[in-house]
PDB file of C-alpha atoms in Angstrom:
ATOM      1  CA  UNK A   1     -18.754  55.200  96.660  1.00  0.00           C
ATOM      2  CA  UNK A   2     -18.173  58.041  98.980  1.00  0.00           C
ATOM      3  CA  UNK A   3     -15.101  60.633  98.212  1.00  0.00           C
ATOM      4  CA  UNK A   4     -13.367  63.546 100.334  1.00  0.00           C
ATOM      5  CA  UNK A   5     -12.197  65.491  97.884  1.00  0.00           C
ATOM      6  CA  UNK A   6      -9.612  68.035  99.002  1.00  0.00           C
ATOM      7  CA  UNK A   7      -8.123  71.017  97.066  1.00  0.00           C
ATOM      8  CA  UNK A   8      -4.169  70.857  98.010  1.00  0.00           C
ATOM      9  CA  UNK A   9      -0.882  72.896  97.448  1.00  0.00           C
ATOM     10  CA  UNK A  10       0.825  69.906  98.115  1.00  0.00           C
ATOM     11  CA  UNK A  11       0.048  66.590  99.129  1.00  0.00           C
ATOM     12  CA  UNK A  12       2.149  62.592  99.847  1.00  0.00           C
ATOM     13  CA  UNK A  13       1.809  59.200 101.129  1.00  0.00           C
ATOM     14  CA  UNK A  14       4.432  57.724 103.065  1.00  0.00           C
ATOM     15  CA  UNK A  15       4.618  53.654 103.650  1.00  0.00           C
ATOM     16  CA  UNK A  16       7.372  52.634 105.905  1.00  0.00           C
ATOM     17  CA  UNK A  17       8.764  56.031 106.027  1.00  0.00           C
ATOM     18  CA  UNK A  18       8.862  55.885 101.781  1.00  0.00           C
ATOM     19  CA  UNK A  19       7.174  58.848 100.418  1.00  0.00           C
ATOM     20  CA  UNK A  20       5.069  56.798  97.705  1.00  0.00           C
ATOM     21  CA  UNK A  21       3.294  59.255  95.929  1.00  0.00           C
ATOM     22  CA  UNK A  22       3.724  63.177  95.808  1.00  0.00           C
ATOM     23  CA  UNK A  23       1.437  65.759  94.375  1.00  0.00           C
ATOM     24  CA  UNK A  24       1.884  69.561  94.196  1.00  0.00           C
ATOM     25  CA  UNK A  25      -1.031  71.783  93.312  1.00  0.00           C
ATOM     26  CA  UNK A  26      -4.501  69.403  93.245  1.00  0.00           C
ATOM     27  CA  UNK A  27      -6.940  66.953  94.463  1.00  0.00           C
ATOM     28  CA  UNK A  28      -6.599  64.517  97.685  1.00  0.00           C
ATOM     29  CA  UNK A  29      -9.360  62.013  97.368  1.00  0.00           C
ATOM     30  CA  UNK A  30     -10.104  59.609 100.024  1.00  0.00           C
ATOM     31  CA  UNK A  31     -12.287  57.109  98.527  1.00  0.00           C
ATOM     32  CA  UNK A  32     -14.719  54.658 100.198  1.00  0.00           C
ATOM     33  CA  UNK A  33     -15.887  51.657  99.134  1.00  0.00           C
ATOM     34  CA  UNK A  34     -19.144  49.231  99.591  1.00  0.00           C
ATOM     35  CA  UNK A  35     -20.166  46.184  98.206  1.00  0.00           C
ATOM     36  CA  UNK A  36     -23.137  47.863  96.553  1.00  0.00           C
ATOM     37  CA  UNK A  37     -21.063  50.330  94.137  1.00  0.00           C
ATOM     38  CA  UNK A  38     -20.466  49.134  90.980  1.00  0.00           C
ATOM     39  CA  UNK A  39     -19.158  50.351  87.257  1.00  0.00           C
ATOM     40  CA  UNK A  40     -21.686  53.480  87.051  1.00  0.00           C
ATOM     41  CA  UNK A  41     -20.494  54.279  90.567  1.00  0.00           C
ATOM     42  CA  UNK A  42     -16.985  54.412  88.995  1.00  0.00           C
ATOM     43  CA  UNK A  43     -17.409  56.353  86.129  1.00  0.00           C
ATOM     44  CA  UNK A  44     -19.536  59.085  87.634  1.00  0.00           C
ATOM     45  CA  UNK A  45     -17.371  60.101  90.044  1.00  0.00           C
ATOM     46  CA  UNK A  46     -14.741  59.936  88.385  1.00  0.00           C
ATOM     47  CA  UNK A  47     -16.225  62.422  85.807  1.00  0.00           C
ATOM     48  CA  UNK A  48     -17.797  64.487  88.780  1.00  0.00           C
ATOM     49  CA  UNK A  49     -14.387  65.216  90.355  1.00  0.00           C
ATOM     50  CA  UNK A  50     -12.600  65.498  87.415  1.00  0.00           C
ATOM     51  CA  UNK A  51     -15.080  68.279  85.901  1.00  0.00           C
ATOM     52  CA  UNK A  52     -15.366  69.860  89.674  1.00  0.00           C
ATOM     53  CA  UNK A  53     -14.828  73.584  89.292  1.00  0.00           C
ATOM     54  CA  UNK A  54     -12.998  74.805  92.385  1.00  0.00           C
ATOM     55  CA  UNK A  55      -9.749  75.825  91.033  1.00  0.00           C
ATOM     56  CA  UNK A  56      -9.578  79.553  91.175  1.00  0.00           C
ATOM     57  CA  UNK A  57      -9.987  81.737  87.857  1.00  0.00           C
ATOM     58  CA  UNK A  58      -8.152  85.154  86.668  1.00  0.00           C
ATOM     59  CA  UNK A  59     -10.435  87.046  89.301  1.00  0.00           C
ATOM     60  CA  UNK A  60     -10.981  84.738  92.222  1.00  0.00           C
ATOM     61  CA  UNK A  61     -13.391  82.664  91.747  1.00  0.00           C
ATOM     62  CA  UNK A  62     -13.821  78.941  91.759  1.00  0.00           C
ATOM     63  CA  UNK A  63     -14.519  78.664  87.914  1.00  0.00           C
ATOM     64  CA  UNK A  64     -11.885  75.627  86.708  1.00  0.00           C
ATOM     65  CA  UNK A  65     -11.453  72.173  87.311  1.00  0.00           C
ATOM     66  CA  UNK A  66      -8.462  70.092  88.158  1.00  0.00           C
ATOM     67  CA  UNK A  67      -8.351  69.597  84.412  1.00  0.00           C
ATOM     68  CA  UNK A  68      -8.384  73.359  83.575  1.00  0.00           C
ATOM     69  CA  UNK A  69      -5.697  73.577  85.968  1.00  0.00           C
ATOM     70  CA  UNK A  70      -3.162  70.611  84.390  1.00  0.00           C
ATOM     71  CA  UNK A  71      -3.605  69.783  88.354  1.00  0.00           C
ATOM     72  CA  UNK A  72      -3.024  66.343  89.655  1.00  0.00           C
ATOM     73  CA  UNK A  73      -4.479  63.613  91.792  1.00  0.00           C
ATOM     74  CA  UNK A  74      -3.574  61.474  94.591  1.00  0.00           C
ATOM     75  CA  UNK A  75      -6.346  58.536  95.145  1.00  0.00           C
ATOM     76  CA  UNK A  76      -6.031  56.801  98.654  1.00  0.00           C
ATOM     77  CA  UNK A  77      -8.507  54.594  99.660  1.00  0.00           C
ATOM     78  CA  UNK A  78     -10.177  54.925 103.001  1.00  0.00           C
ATOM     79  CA  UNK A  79     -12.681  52.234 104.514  1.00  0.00           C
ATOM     80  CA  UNK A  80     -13.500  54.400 107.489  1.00  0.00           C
ATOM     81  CA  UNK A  81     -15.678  56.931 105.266  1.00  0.00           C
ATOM     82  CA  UNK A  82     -18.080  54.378 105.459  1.00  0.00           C
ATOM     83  CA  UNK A  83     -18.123  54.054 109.394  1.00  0.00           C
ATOM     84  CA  UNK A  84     -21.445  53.774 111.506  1.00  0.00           C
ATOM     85  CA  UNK A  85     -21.764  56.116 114.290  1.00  0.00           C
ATOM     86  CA  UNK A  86     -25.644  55.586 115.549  1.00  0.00           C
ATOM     87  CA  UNK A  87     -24.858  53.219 118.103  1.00  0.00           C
ATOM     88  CA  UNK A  88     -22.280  53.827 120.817  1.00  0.00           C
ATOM     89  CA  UNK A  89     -18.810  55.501 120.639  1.00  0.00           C
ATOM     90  CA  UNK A  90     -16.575  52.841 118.632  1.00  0.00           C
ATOM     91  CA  UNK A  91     -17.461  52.828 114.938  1.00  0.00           C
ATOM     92  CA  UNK A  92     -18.688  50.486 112.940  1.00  0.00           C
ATOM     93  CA  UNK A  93     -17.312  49.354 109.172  1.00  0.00           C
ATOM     94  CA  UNK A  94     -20.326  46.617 108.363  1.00  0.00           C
ATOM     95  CA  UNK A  95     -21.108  48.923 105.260  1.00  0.00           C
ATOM     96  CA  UNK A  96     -17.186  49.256 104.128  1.00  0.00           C
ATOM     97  CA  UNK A  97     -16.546  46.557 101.994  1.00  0.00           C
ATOM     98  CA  UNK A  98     -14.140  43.620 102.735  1.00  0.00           C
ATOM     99  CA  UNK A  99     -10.283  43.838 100.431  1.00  0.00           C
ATOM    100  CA  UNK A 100     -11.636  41.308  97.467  1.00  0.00           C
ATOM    101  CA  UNK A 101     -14.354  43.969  96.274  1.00  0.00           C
ATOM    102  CA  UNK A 102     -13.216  46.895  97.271  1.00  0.00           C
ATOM    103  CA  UNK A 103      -9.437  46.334  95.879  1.00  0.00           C
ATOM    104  CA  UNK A 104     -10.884  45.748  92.011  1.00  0.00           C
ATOM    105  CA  UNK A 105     -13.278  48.285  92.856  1.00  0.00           C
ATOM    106  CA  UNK A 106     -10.177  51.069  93.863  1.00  0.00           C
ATOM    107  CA  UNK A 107      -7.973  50.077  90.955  1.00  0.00           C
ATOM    108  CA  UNK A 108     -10.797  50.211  88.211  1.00  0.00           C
ATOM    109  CA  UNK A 109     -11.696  53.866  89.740  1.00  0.00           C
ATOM    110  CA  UNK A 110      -7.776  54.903  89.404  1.00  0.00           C
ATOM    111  CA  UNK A 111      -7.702  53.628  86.061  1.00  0.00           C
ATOM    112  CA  UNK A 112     -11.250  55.535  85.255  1.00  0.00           C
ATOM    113  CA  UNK A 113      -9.692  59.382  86.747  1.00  0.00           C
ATOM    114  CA  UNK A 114      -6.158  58.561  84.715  1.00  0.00           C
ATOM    115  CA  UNK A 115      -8.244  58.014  81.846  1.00  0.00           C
ATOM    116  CA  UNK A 116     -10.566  61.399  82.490  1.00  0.00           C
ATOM    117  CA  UNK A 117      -7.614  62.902  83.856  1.00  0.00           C
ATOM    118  CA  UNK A 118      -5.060  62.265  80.954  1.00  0.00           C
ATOM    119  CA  UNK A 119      -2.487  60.911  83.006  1.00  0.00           C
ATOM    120  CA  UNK A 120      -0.952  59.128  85.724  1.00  0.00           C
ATOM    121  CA  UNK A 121      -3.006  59.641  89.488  1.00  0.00           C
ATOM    122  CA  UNK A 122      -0.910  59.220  92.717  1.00  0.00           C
ATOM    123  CA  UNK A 123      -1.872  56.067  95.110  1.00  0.00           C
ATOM    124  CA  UNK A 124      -1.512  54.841  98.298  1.00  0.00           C
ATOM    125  CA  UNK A 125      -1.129  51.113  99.138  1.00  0.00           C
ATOM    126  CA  UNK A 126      -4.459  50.066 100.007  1.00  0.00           C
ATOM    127  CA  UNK A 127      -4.876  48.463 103.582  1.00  0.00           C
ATOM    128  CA  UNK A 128      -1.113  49.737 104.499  1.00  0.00           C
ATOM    129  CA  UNK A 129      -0.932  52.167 107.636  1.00  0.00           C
ATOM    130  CA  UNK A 130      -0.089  55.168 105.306  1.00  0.00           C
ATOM    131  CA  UNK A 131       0.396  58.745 106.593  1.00  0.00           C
ATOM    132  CA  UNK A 132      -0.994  61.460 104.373  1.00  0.00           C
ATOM    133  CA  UNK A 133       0.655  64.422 104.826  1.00  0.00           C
ATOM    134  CA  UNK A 134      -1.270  68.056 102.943  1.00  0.00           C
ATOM    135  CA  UNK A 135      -1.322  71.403 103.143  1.00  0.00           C
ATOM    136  CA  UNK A 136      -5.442  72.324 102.370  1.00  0.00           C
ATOM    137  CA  UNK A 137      -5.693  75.000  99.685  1.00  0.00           C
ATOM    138  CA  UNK A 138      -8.825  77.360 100.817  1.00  0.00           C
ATOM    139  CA  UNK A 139      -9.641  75.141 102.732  1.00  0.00           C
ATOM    140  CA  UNK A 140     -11.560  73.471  99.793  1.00  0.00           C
ATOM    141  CA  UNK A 141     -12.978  69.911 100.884  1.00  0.00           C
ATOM    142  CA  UNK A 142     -16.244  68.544  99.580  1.00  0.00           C
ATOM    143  CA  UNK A 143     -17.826  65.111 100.064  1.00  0.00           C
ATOM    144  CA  UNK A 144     -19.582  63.404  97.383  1.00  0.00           C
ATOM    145  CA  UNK A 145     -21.405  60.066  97.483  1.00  0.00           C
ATOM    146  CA  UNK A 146     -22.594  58.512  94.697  1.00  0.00           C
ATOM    147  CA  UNK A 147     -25.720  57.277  96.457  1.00  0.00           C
ATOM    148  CA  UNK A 148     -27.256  60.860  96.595  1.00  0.00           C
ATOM    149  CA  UNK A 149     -26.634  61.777  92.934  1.00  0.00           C
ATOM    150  CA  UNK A 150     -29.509  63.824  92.759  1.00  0.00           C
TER     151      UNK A 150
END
């Protein structure tokens, strides 16, 4: 799995000009899928993102996580995190997996960050044309993938 996460002030989803999900003051993730992540993949980052510290303490510094924070999360997955660029100038998804993994995949990892999170995460529709609309706090965006844990 490979996440964007991004520290926001405010963050939505709109489907079919529908504002689906709304956040103020926490985490964008863009999450991408392949066939080769599995439960482990899951539960690590969803522990890793949950337990980030980059919320800002008392004096400044990035010393508390979106739990510290009561923040929340908006989960949208993204299929083009896992794009190709080597060869040539148009992108290729070969390593993105197809809708029948990736969609059990996306809605075990929501239920995994409500669990660590303690409550209800934002989603998009997954394979909709979405527009994700955020205002970047910092800018704070980091990019984990679970294939380079260590």
């Amino acid at each position: 799995m490979r996440a964007v996460i991004q520290r926001v002030s405010r963050a939505s989803i709109t489907v079919d000009n529908d504002v689906i999900s709304a956040i103020e003051n926490g985490l964008l993730v863009l999450l991408g899928i392949e066939d080769a992540d599995g439960k482990e993949d899951i539960e690590w980052l969803s522990k890793k993102i949950t337990n980030l510290r980059i919320f800002n303490d008392d004096e400044g510094i990035m010393n508390r996580s979106i739990l510290d924070v009561d923040g929340n999360i908006i989960v949208v997955s993204q299929f083009t995190l896992h794009a190709l660029t080597k060869k040539g100038n148009r992108p290729s998804y070969i390593k993105a997996s197809k809708p029948e993994i990736a969609i059990p995949l996306y809605e075990a990892f929501v239920q995994k960050i409500e669990e660590d999170l303690g409550k209800k995460v934002g989603t998009g529709v997954f394979g909709a044309d979405m527009k994700v609309d955020l205002l970047n706090d910092g800018p704070v965006t980091i990019l984990i993938d679970t294939k380079h844990r260590e």
